[in-house]
Amino acid sequence: MTESINVYPGKHTSVREDHFSQQEKDIINVLSKEFYVTNGGGIITLTSNSKYKFILLRPTDIYIEMFNLDREVIVLFSEYTNFQSRTLDAIEQAAKQLSSLRVDKTCCILISKDQNIEENISELIKKEPETANIIPFTYAETQKANSDGYFFRNRVQKYLYNRDLFSFEAPLKSDWLFFGRNEIILSTINRMKGGNNSGIFGLRKTGKTSLINAISRNLQKNGEIVTTIDCQSPSVNKRKWNEAIYYVCKKTKEDNYLQSYLPEEKEFTEKNAAEILARFVRDINKEKGKKLFLIFDEIENISRITSPTEHWSKGSDFLYFWQSMRTVFQTVGINLAYLIVGTNPSCIETPRIDSSDNPLFNHFTPTYLPGFDIRSTRDMIRRIGKRMGVNFEEAIYTNINEEYGGHPFLIRQVCSIIARRSFSQKKPVSIGKISYRDAVKDFGENSFNYLEMIIGVLKEHYNEEYELLITLANEDNETFKENSSKKQNSLAHLLGYGILGKDNDSYYFIIDSMRSYLLEINKYRKVETSVEQKWAEISERRNAVEKRLRTIIKTTLKSMHGEHLAKDAVLDILGKNRKLEYVSKSFNEIFDPNLSTIYFEDLRKIISKEWGSFENIFETSKKETFDSLGFINKYRSDAHAKDITLDEFTIFRISILKIENDIAQYFS
């Protein structure tokens, strides 16, 4: 067993200080009373007018124990009186000069002449939440440590333990928060360097964009020519296919500071766009002596059916764009490779586009972004938690990985709940099973928005897959088996996403909360329903519709006719007795169920009589709407029979779904 080495304050004898000012030397001496200064560092030159100095120090035993700081920390000196974001570049440059195994990349100390450095760091973190933990001091205040033995310790605690590092929702742009995908990064880069194109697919929030950011960073470190095309941008999907090729060239040139000649956009006609692209690729290959790597993110936005723009979704733009890309790829050989990233690989699985061969069909084998294994989950939680003073018991890593199928986003949200609860506690704090189960329970009660975010794209664009999930969630196993055998690609996608698992010939949800979510939002689609369940559903849905119809009718008539005429129109529908009783009531009181009685049939008649006011609210015709409302009214709670036939129940569901959709559209 290796014996730990105690670390005491001090300064290594080899530390050079001749490049520091006297004030900075004094600060280093103060630091050496709290930490162990190991290296005099050097000068970082970003521009002729932008220079920084740094040293390296090792945390002493108390910092190792309190803050889990077990690697050396960079201390950057900034003589500028106004903090600039380029300071982060200086920190990054300093880290590059040092061994990655030696330096802690998750935090650093900044000593600045900016008197408002703490406020400016706080503003930076709001704008750039991925920023590593920067512990700021001014030049002057470091001397406080001479009279306050806890000065440095309190400042470190303030900046290490009061940020929720688990809660990031935006794609990651730096390495220090990136976990679990190294094998995919390396294999994808190796394939592309070998002249093979690739495709990576996965659901929302599985880290696709973070992954391609990491791929891009790795390629750039080796001096490669790489650019990422965000197909979600109107700059791409609003362009015609030939104009989009121009955009690819333009962005490549701008991103890589290339000098190669690029014709104007008007030169990229349908006839010669591919030829210009090929020439441009050859030119930049010669200029840099490197091949070109293109990454197309959010590929659905320039694909058939799923694109928001008609000339891509219904026209021939997808066909011509990828015919051109494939032609250029074959022309320039290994000097070009591209990576397609998206949710669903159907764009490469469709053999024909109209009457032509799909140029992407079988062009490469799709790679799915899997959930984290236990090792990656442990690495992510342990390292991030460590920086927040939160230590997790070993069993939690396995439990949380199984609970959420290794989905990194969902796992981080649960850990975020745990971390925020620990802010008021003395650090470090240990998290056991009780704290973990409480967080899982709280997250489960509020997780539907996250789950909708993750699989909503299937509901929106990939209905076959969504319907398979609903069928399995409802335990309609025979229908699932029958449909999945006909839709092998869709089943393969669901398995690839990591939503479903397979056990012999049976399938199951890997993330059980996803099944619960699907059951809840599709609870009115269950096939095997008892008589009691049928009547309960009818009552619940009918009451909800009636309440919202009251609001729609009241608001619409009032805006169309004014309150006085709207009231007269409603009273004429109610009949003589209620008209006399309600004539003294206000328009709002007539629609208040606690003050007046208006039946569902009354609402139906009002809509029919005043159809001109409501025709733009309902999708179907006056007769169809009137009939649907009639079927809903027929099966009211006071008309309960011993049984309701399957046909009757089906008609009710069809009728009320139409009205519910119209109501939802009105309130959206």
XYZ file of C-alpha atoms in Angstrom:
668
model
C 0.000 0.000 0.000
C 1.462 3.366 -1.060
C 1.888 5.788 1.793
C 0.485 9.276 1.164
C 2.971 12.167 1.152
C 2.164 15.135 3.347
C 2.253 18.536 1.628
C 3.232 21.578 3.687
C 3.373 25.283 2.767
C 6.592 26.492 1.200
C 8.478 27.051 -2.031
C 10.636 24.692 -4.055
C 14.271 25.799 -4.245
C 14.245 25.720 -8.063
C 11.380 28.229 -8.429
C 12.426 31.094 -10.736
C 11.010 34.557 -9.986
C 13.130 36.917 -12.093
C 10.271 37.544 -14.591
C 7.943 38.812 -11.841
C 7.627 42.357 -10.468
C 8.458 42.997 -6.840
C 4.745 43.189 -5.971
C 4.196 39.792 -7.618
C 7.166 38.311 -5.764
C 5.597 39.509 -2.519
C 2.330 37.807 -3.495
C 4.178 34.559 -4.262
C 5.749 34.718 -0.805
C 2.275 35.111 0.731
C 1.007 32.138 -1.289
C 3.967 30.049 -0.122
C 2.734 30.439 3.463
C -0.565 28.729 2.511
C 0.409 26.466 -0.421
C 3.525 24.789 -1.767
C 4.852 26.718 -4.781
C 6.382 24.122 -7.130
C 7.165 25.995 -10.332
C 7.930 29.581 -11.314
C 6.044 29.087 -14.556
C 6.695 31.677 -17.202
C 5.180 34.347 -19.432
C 2.179 33.733 -21.700
C 2.134 35.996 -24.772
C -1.193 36.158 -26.591
C -0.427 39.335 -28.579
C 2.275 41.983 -28.409
C 0.043 43.944 -26.019
C -1.377 40.987 -24.104
C 0.975 39.176 -21.721
C 0.371 37.182 -18.562
C 2.561 35.406 -16.011
C 1.859 32.224 -14.100
C 3.184 29.945 -11.390
C 2.228 26.465 -10.292
C 1.396 25.493 -6.724
C 0.421 22.300 -4.925
C -2.457 22.384 -2.422
C -1.419 21.518 1.133
C -3.008 18.759 3.201
C -5.852 20.933 4.464
C -6.913 21.784 0.884
C -6.619 18.171 -0.194
C -8.838 17.131 2.695
C -11.402 19.962 2.445
C -11.642 20.474 -1.301
C -10.350 17.272 -2.916
C -7.643 19.285 -4.664
C -5.015 16.640 -5.303
C -3.305 18.098 -8.389
C -1.261 21.234 -8.932
C -3.135 24.456 -9.605
C -2.236 27.238 -12.028
C -1.989 30.751 -10.575
C -2.268 33.386 -13.297
C -1.188 37.009 -12.783
C -3.031 39.670 -14.792
C -1.649 43.218 -14.593
C -4.631 44.653 -16.503
C -7.053 46.859 -14.580
C -10.004 45.679 -16.699
C -10.743 41.956 -16.878
C -10.963 40.548 -20.416
C -12.237 37.142 -21.496
C -8.900 36.545 -23.239
C -7.577 35.828 -19.749
C -9.173 32.385 -20.199
C -7.005 31.859 -23.283
C -3.935 32.609 -21.171
C -5.013 30.025 -18.592
C -5.503 27.474 -21.377
C -2.075 28.267 -22.863
C -0.450 27.812 -19.468
C -2.145 24.421 -19.040
C -0.887 23.294 -22.460
C 2.697 23.891 -21.346
C 2.241 21.510 -18.433
C 1.519 17.803 -18.118
C -2.202 17.045 -18.261
C -1.714 14.508 -15.470
C -0.071 17.108 -13.294
C -2.411 20.084 -13.503
C -6.005 20.401 -12.300
C -7.969 21.644 -15.313
C -11.165 22.186 -13.360
C -9.967 25.172 -11.363
C -7.309 27.873 -11.257
C -6.403 30.952 -9.221
C -6.489 34.373 -10.892
C -4.708 37.333 -9.311
C -5.737 40.544 -11.057
C -5.321 44.310 -10.789
C -9.017 44.684 -11.694
C -10.646 45.926 -8.467
C -13.988 44.441 -9.599
C -12.616 41.062 -10.525
C -15.143 39.062 -8.469
C -18.117 40.786 -10.101
C -16.587 40.380 -13.548
C -15.928 36.667 -12.999
C -19.567 36.221 -11.913
C -20.777 37.898 -15.118
C -18.464 35.705 -17.190
C -19.850 32.533 -15.608
C -23.410 33.643 -16.414
C -22.466 34.054 -20.078
C -20.104 31.067 -20.260
C -21.381 28.460 -17.744
C -18.763 25.919 -18.851
C -15.972 28.126 -17.538
C -13.733 26.224 -15.144
C -13.747 27.308 -11.500
C -11.768 30.534 -11.338
C -10.861 31.647 -7.813
C -10.213 35.413 -8.103
C -8.124 37.770 -5.973
C -6.877 41.297 -6.474
C -3.175 42.072 -6.149
C -3.818 44.170 -3.036
C -6.119 41.845 -1.120
C -3.717 38.897 -1.106
C -1.912 40.689 1.738
C -4.982 40.122 3.933
C -3.752 36.569 4.353
C -1.005 37.916 6.623
C -3.622 38.866 9.225
C -6.404 36.374 8.425
C -5.347 32.734 8.526
C -8.605 31.638 6.806
C -8.573 34.236 4.028
C -7.481 31.935 1.183
C -9.472 28.982 2.513
C -12.730 30.947 2.644
C -12.262 32.289 -0.894
C -11.556 28.833 -2.285
C -14.678 27.466 -0.606
C -16.782 30.314 -2.025
C -15.810 29.570 -5.623
C -15.485 25.797 -5.559
C -18.659 24.884 -3.710
C -21.309 27.400 -4.737
C -21.736 26.408 -8.395
C -23.923 23.601 -9.655
C -21.601 21.936 -12.132
C -24.111 19.172 -12.922
C -26.798 21.420 -14.366
C -25.338 22.259 -17.785
C -27.930 21.860 -20.549
C -26.101 23.477 -23.479
C -23.646 21.463 -25.612
C -20.195 21.306 -24.033
C -17.414 23.259 -25.706
C -14.505 22.316 -23.451
C -12.873 19.099 -22.314
C -13.028 19.392 -18.546
C -16.742 18.543 -18.338
C -16.688 15.993 -21.159
C -16.921 12.321 -20.197
C -17.460 8.831 -21.524
C -17.118 9.142 -25.294
C -13.388 8.772 -25.961
C -13.716 5.479 -27.850
C -16.325 6.923 -30.245
C -14.212 10.054 -30.746
C -11.090 8.067 -31.603
C -12.841 5.524 -33.834
C -14.708 8.257 -35.736
C -11.540 10.313 -36.269
C -9.608 7.239 -37.405
C -12.348 6.297 -39.895
C -12.437 9.800 -41.320
C -8.652 10.043 -41.527
C -8.735 6.743 -43.373
C -10.990 8.279 -46.015
C -14.298 6.871 -44.755
C -17.388 8.934 -44.075
C -19.360 8.375 -40.869
C -22.715 8.962 -39.228
C -23.524 9.338 -35.533
C -27.126 9.234 -34.339
C -28.892 9.564 -31.019
C -31.845 11.142 -29.280
C -31.850 14.698 -27.979
C -29.764 15.401 -24.907
C -27.516 12.369 -25.379
C -24.552 14.660 -26.057
C -24.298 14.570 -29.867
C -23.277 18.208 -30.257
C -20.882 17.970 -27.314
C -19.377 14.917 -29.024
C -18.791 16.632 -32.344
C -17.341 19.645 -30.537
C -14.846 17.224 -28.986
C -14.141 15.589 -32.371
C -13.566 19.022 -33.885
C -11.222 20.062 -31.049
C -9.171 16.894 -31.462
C -8.834 17.409 -35.204
C -7.894 21.058 -34.749
C -5.187 20.143 -32.242
C -3.516 18.210 -35.061
C -3.811 21.164 -37.419
C -6.529 19.567 -39.575
C -8.988 21.586 -41.680
C -12.364 21.074 -40.040
C -15.661 22.897 -39.975
C -19.055 22.131 -38.469
C -22.219 22.967 -40.396
C -25.254 23.519 -38.167
C -28.080 22.427 -40.458
C -30.613 23.789 -37.974
C -29.530 27.302 -38.935
C -31.689 29.082 -41.549
C -28.381 30.066 -43.139
C -28.243 26.433 -44.266
C -31.773 25.051 -44.590
C -33.269 28.195 -46.128
C -30.710 28.033 -48.922
C -31.233 25.934 -52.041
C -28.875 22.954 -52.355
C -26.326 24.742 -54.560
C -26.362 27.810 -52.307
C -25.854 25.509 -49.317
C -22.687 24.171 -50.983
C -21.438 27.749 -51.224
C -22.186 28.199 -47.502
C -20.161 25.067 -46.679
C -17.192 26.455 -48.608
C -17.543 29.935 -47.103
C -17.723 28.663 -43.529
C -14.775 26.328 -44.131
C -12.698 29.244 -45.346
C -13.691 31.499 -42.439
C -13.287 28.871 -39.725
C -9.816 27.878 -40.875
C -8.475 31.284 -41.987
C -7.833 29.994 -45.507
C -6.469 32.064 -48.375
C -7.715 29.833 -51.192
C -9.925 31.565 -53.768
C -13.670 31.176 -53.333
C -16.039 32.445 -56.058
C -19.076 34.520 -55.087
C -22.330 32.780 -54.192
C -23.942 33.617 -57.534
C -21.300 31.485 -59.264
C -22.599 28.369 -57.469
C -25.275 27.518 -59.996
C -27.048 24.175 -60.140
C -24.820 23.198 -63.075
C -21.400 23.938 -61.607
C -21.735 24.012 -57.766
C -20.241 20.522 -57.452
C -17.338 21.397 -59.767
C -16.500 24.550 -57.776
C -16.641 22.580 -54.523
C -14.197 19.991 -55.893
C -11.811 22.717 -57.046
C -12.051 24.506 -53.683
C -11.275 21.278 -51.779
C -8.203 20.645 -53.967
C -6.993 24.233 -53.438
C -7.233 24.127 -49.651
C -5.599 20.681 -49.613
C -2.616 22.234 -51.413
C -2.634 25.362 -49.230
C -2.554 23.504 -45.915
C -1.238 20.101 -46.951
C -4.183 18.622 -45.045
C -7.487 16.960 -45.888
C -10.867 18.569 -45.237
C -13.219 17.259 -42.554
C -16.850 18.392 -42.732
C -19.284 17.780 -39.874
C -23.020 18.168 -40.591
C -24.941 18.560 -37.333
C -28.765 18.308 -37.038
C -28.940 16.602 -40.442
C -32.757 16.261 -40.185
C -33.038 19.920 -41.102
C -31.835 19.305 -44.663
C -33.372 15.838 -45.056
C -36.473 14.640 -46.843
C -39.713 14.806 -44.830
C -38.123 16.183 -41.641
C -36.721 19.493 -42.918
C -38.675 22.625 -41.929
C -38.100 23.978 -45.456
C -40.194 22.634 -48.311
C -37.499 22.490 -50.989
C -35.538 20.096 -48.741
C -38.469 18.126 -47.286
C -40.409 17.650 -50.529
C -38.163 18.798 -53.341
C -34.961 17.399 -54.821
C -32.479 19.465 -52.805
C -31.476 16.586 -50.525
C -30.806 14.411 -53.572
C -28.755 17.006 -55.474
C -26.785 18.158 -52.426
C -25.603 14.664 -51.528
C -25.080 13.660 -55.151
C -22.687 16.605 -55.357
C -20.972 15.742 -52.069
C -20.545 12.110 -53.099
C -19.212 13.083 -56.528
C -16.651 15.420 -54.969
C -15.733 12.776 -52.395
C -15.045 10.290 -55.191
C -13.168 12.920 -57.215
C -10.755 14.230 -54.569
C -10.106 10.835 -52.992
C -8.957 10.786 -49.378
C -8.675 14.605 -49.263
C -12.269 14.919 -48.031
C -14.333 13.130 -45.399
C -17.592 14.072 -43.783
C -19.508 13.164 -40.638
C -23.310 13.256 -40.490
C -24.882 13.746 -37.055
C -28.571 13.595 -36.240
C -31.390 11.872 -34.444
C -32.397 9.226 -36.922
C -30.455 7.374 -39.645
C -33.460 7.056 -41.981
C -31.755 9.501 -44.385
C -29.136 6.823 -45.137
C -31.561 3.876 -45.030
C -33.987 5.020 -47.728
C -32.845 3.390 -50.991
C -34.705 5.738 -53.366
C -35.465 9.462 -53.459
C -38.393 9.803 -55.835
C -37.167 7.962 -58.947
C -33.426 8.247 -58.174
C -30.997 6.293 -56.022
C -30.331 7.864 -52.630
C -26.618 8.860 -52.722
C -26.339 8.213 -48.962
C -27.950 4.768 -49.038
C -25.583 2.213 -47.498
C -22.791 4.765 -47.785
C -21.665 3.988 -44.236
C -22.843 2.099 -41.169
C -24.532 4.342 -38.591
C -23.081 4.630 -35.103
C -25.529 5.144 -32.262
C -24.602 7.188 -29.236
C -25.074 4.718 -26.375
C -25.799 5.421 -22.747
C -22.861 5.584 -20.351
C -21.548 2.380 -18.862
C -21.045 2.271 -15.092
C -17.407 3.279 -15.413
C -18.213 6.447 -17.375
C -21.103 7.285 -15.049
C -18.809 6.902 -12.035
C -16.111 9.014 -13.650
C -18.547 11.844 -14.475
C -20.326 11.948 -11.108
C -17.187 11.455 -9.046
C -15.102 14.100 -10.783
C -17.815 16.763 -10.968
C -19.029 16.016 -7.451
C -15.493 16.230 -6.160
C -15.221 19.805 -7.378
C -18.381 20.673 -5.461
C -17.397 18.953 -2.226
C -19.959 16.183 -2.808
C -18.775 12.596 -2.443
C -21.070 9.745 -3.488
C -21.129 6.292 -1.946
C -19.852 3.680 -4.386
C -23.186 1.836 -4.740
C -24.906 4.960 -6.069
C -22.953 4.865 -9.335
C -24.430 1.476 -10.217
C -27.928 2.381 -9.033
C -28.183 5.651 -10.942
C -26.723 4.119 -14.102
C -29.371 1.382 -14.075
C -32.172 3.776 -13.110
C -31.600 6.045 -16.113
C -30.075 3.639 -18.594
C -26.764 5.500 -18.568
C -28.412 8.607 -20.045
C -25.879 11.317 -19.096
C -28.327 14.234 -19.160
C -30.881 12.572 -16.876
C -28.147 11.384 -14.512
C -26.752 14.916 -14.208
C -30.204 16.346 -13.434
C -30.602 13.978 -10.468
C -27.092 14.778 -9.259
C -27.898 18.473 -9.662
C -30.755 18.113 -7.155
C -28.380 16.446 -4.701
C -25.681 19.081 -5.231
C -28.017 22.060 -4.729
C -29.283 20.586 -1.464
C -25.704 20.377 -0.221
C -24.901 24.082 -0.695
C -25.788 24.942 2.904
C -23.903 21.982 4.371
C -20.341 21.846 5.611
C -18.093 20.390 2.906
C -17.132 17.853 1.913
C -20.425 16.019 2.334
C -21.061 12.315 1.749
C -24.157 11.229 -0.189
C -25.749 7.913 0.747
C -28.764 5.905 -0.358
C -31.377 8.007 1.468
C -30.252 11.289 -0.098
C -30.046 9.586 -3.473
C -33.552 8.042 -3.308
C -35.033 11.387 -2.200
C -33.464 13.074 -5.231
C -34.744 10.343 -7.580
C -38.252 10.804 -6.181
C -38.149 14.588 -6.601
C -36.792 14.302 -10.113
C -39.445 11.754 -11.045
C -42.186 14.182 -10.067
C -40.774 16.862 -12.356
C -39.069 14.876 -15.110
C -41.776 14.870 -17.788
C -40.470 18.037 -19.442
C -37.024 16.475 -19.752
C -38.429 13.236 -21.155
C -40.555 15.165 -23.639
C -37.414 17.004 -24.699
C -35.627 13.703 -25.289
C -38.217 11.665 -27.194
C -40.527 14.409 -28.481
C -38.633 14.331 -31.779
C -39.914 10.781 -32.375
C -43.501 11.924 -31.887
C -42.907 14.844 -34.225
C -40.980 13.189 -37.047
C -40.650 9.428 -36.562
C -44.146 8.208 -35.850
C -43.433 4.525 -36.506
C -40.913 4.434 -33.678
C -43.126 6.457 -31.359
C -46.080 4.135 -31.968
C -43.940 1.084 -31.210
C -42.969 2.639 -27.881
C -46.593 3.372 -26.966
C -47.643 -0.167 -27.863
C -44.915 -1.680 -25.690
C -45.610 0.760 -22.829
C -49.258 -0.356 -22.858
C -48.096 -3.998 -22.724
C -49.878 -4.748 -25.977
C -47.215 -7.341 -26.706
C -48.912 -9.080 -29.620
C -49.391 -5.826 -31.526
C -45.813 -4.800 -30.710
C -44.462 -8.096 -31.994
C -46.516 -7.883 -35.183
C -45.646 -4.243 -35.932
C -41.959 -4.479 -35.017
C -41.514 -7.446 -37.381
C -42.746 -5.221 -40.206
C -40.638 -2.243 -39.122
C -37.211 -3.699 -38.482
C -35.387 -0.396 -39.059
C -37.563 1.401 -36.532
C -36.977 -1.340 -33.967
C -33.218 -1.193 -34.638
C -33.291 2.572 -34.025
C -35.020 2.165 -30.654
C -32.479 -0.449 -29.620
C -29.644 1.742 -30.892
C -30.891 4.766 -28.962
C -30.785 2.745 -25.766
C -34.503 3.258 -25.083
C -35.302 -0.438 -25.443
C -33.406 -3.561 -24.476
C -33.887 -7.126 -25.638
C -34.104 -10.266 -23.528
C -34.345 -13.344 -25.769
C -37.414 -12.541 -27.896
C -38.872 -9.981 -25.492
C -38.288 -6.224 -25.372
C -38.344 -3.860 -22.393
C -37.770 -0.199 -21.491
C -34.237 0.448 -20.270
C -35.365 3.707 -18.639
C -38.511 2.872 -16.716
C -39.440 6.529 -16.169
C -39.707 6.844 -19.947
C -42.334 4.111 -19.973
C -44.220 5.905 -17.184
C -44.082 9.126 -19.157
C -45.460 7.478 -22.307
C -48.244 5.819 -20.329
C -49.254 9.121 -18.774
C -49.417 11.174 -21.960
C -51.087 8.314 -23.853
C -53.289 7.048 -21.037
C -56.401 7.324 -23.213
C -55.027 4.870 -25.773
C -54.942 1.741 -23.634
C -56.749 -1.084 -25.427
C -57.621 -3.493 -22.625
C -59.914 -1.314 -20.491
C -62.549 -2.427 -17.977
C -66.063 -0.962 -17.874
C -65.123 1.043 -14.777
C -62.004 2.391 -16.489
C -64.010 3.358 -19.571
C -66.505 5.401 -17.561
C -63.731 6.978 -15.507
C -61.986 8.070 -18.709
C -65.220 9.406 -20.213
C -66.000 11.425 -17.095
C -62.481 12.827 -16.757
C -62.099 13.868 -20.385
C -65.634 15.202 -20.780
C -65.371 17.362 -17.648
C -62.029 18.781 -18.775
C -63.435 19.614 -22.236
C -66.558 21.206 -20.793
C -64.555 23.501 -18.514
C -62.347 24.751 -21.328
C -65.260 25.108 -23.782
C -66.947 27.473 -21.302
C -63.852 29.671 -21.363
C -63.602 29.606 -25.177
C -67.291 30.441 -25.689
C -67.311 33.220 -23.105
C -64.134 34.835 -24.440
C -65.029 34.470 -28.127
C -68.604 35.792 -27.934
C -67.536 38.714 -25.789
C -64.807 39.720 -28.228
C -67.012 39.226 -31.311
C -70.258 40.879 -30.116
C -69.520 42.789 -26.971
C -70.777 41.750 -23.534
C -74.407 42.913 -23.915
C -75.159 41.186 -27.256
C -73.178 38.099 -26.226
C -75.309 37.778 -23.098
C -78.531 38.050 -25.134
C -77.323 35.344 -27.527
C -76.588 32.953 -24.656
C -79.875 33.651 -22.834
C -81.840 32.877 -26.016
C -80.283 29.396 -26.027
C -81.058 28.626 -22.369
C -84.870 28.670 -22.667
C -87.585 30.720 -20.984
C -87.156 29.669 -17.330
C -83.380 30.067 -17.115
C -83.521 33.234 -19.221
C -85.837 34.882 -16.668
C -83.682 33.607 -13.800
C -80.358 34.753 -15.273
C -81.338 38.032 -16.921
C -80.147 39.986 -13.881
C -76.770 38.210 -13.798
C -73.665 39.507 -15.503
C -72.241 37.741 -18.556
C -69.374 36.300 -16.472
C -71.775 35.086 -13.761
C -73.814 33.152 -16.340
C -70.694 31.124 -17.153
C -69.728 30.620 -13.503
C -70.773 27.017 -12.627
C -71.149 28.057 -8.977
C -73.718 30.738 -9.849
C -75.514 29.415 -12.933
C -76.365 26.136 -14.637
C -75.190 25.708 -18.212
C -75.206 22.155 -19.549
C -72.854 20.587 -22.088
C -75.751 20.494 -24.556
C -76.155 24.266 -24.088
C -72.533 24.772 -25.063
C -73.052 22.588 -28.116
C -76.085 24.633 -29.209
C -74.292 27.964 -28.663
C -71.406 26.841 -30.878
C -73.841 25.678 -33.568
C -75.968 28.835 -33.548
C -72.954 31.183 -33.436
C -70.827 29.085 -35.793
C -69.513 32.147 -37.583
C -67.705 33.122 -34.389
C -66.211 29.668 -33.833
C -65.470 28.222 -37.274
C -61.810 29.237 -37.129
C -61.368 27.506 -33.776
C -62.539 24.056 -34.881
C -60.689 22.101 -37.542
C -63.747 20.237 -38.907
C -66.986 21.495 -40.449
C -69.993 22.735 -38.481
C -71.803 19.400 -38.859
C -68.758 17.289 -37.903
C -68.048 19.474 -34.876
C -71.717 19.389 -33.825
C -71.787 15.581 -34.214
C -68.549 15.148 -32.211
C -69.938 17.260 -29.379
C -73.132 15.202 -29.560
C -71.279 11.912 -29.097
C -69.359 13.387 -26.154
C -72.585 14.579 -24.536
C -74.260 11.224 -25.055
C -71.821 9.494 -22.718
C -72.126 11.832 -19.754
C -71.654 10.757 -16.145
C -75.398 10.806 -15.357
C -76.083 8.475 -18.296
C -73.883 5.617 -17.036
C -75.052 2.225 -18.195
C -73.843 -1.148 -17.034
C -71.748 -1.472 -20.112
C -70.491 0.488 -23.084
C -69.625 -1.353 -26.249
C -66.201 -1.229 -27.830
C -67.656 0.546 -30.876
C -69.337 3.187 -28.695
C -66.165 3.737 -26.700
C -64.125 4.031 -29.893
C -66.529 6.647 -31.302
C -66.293 8.593 -28.037
C -62.488 8.551 -28.161
C -62.394 9.693 -31.797
C -64.930 12.462 -31.136
C -63.352 13.864 -27.992
C -59.834 13.682 -29.425
C -60.901 16.009 -32.254
C -62.315 18.533 -29.790
C -59.328 18.206 -27.415
C -56.918 18.926 -30.273
C -58.901 22.008 -31.306
C -58.994 23.239 -27.707
C -55.263 22.607 -27.261
C -54.562 24.582 -30.433
C -56.708 27.468 -29.162
C -54.830 27.686 -25.864
C -51.348 27.118 -27.332
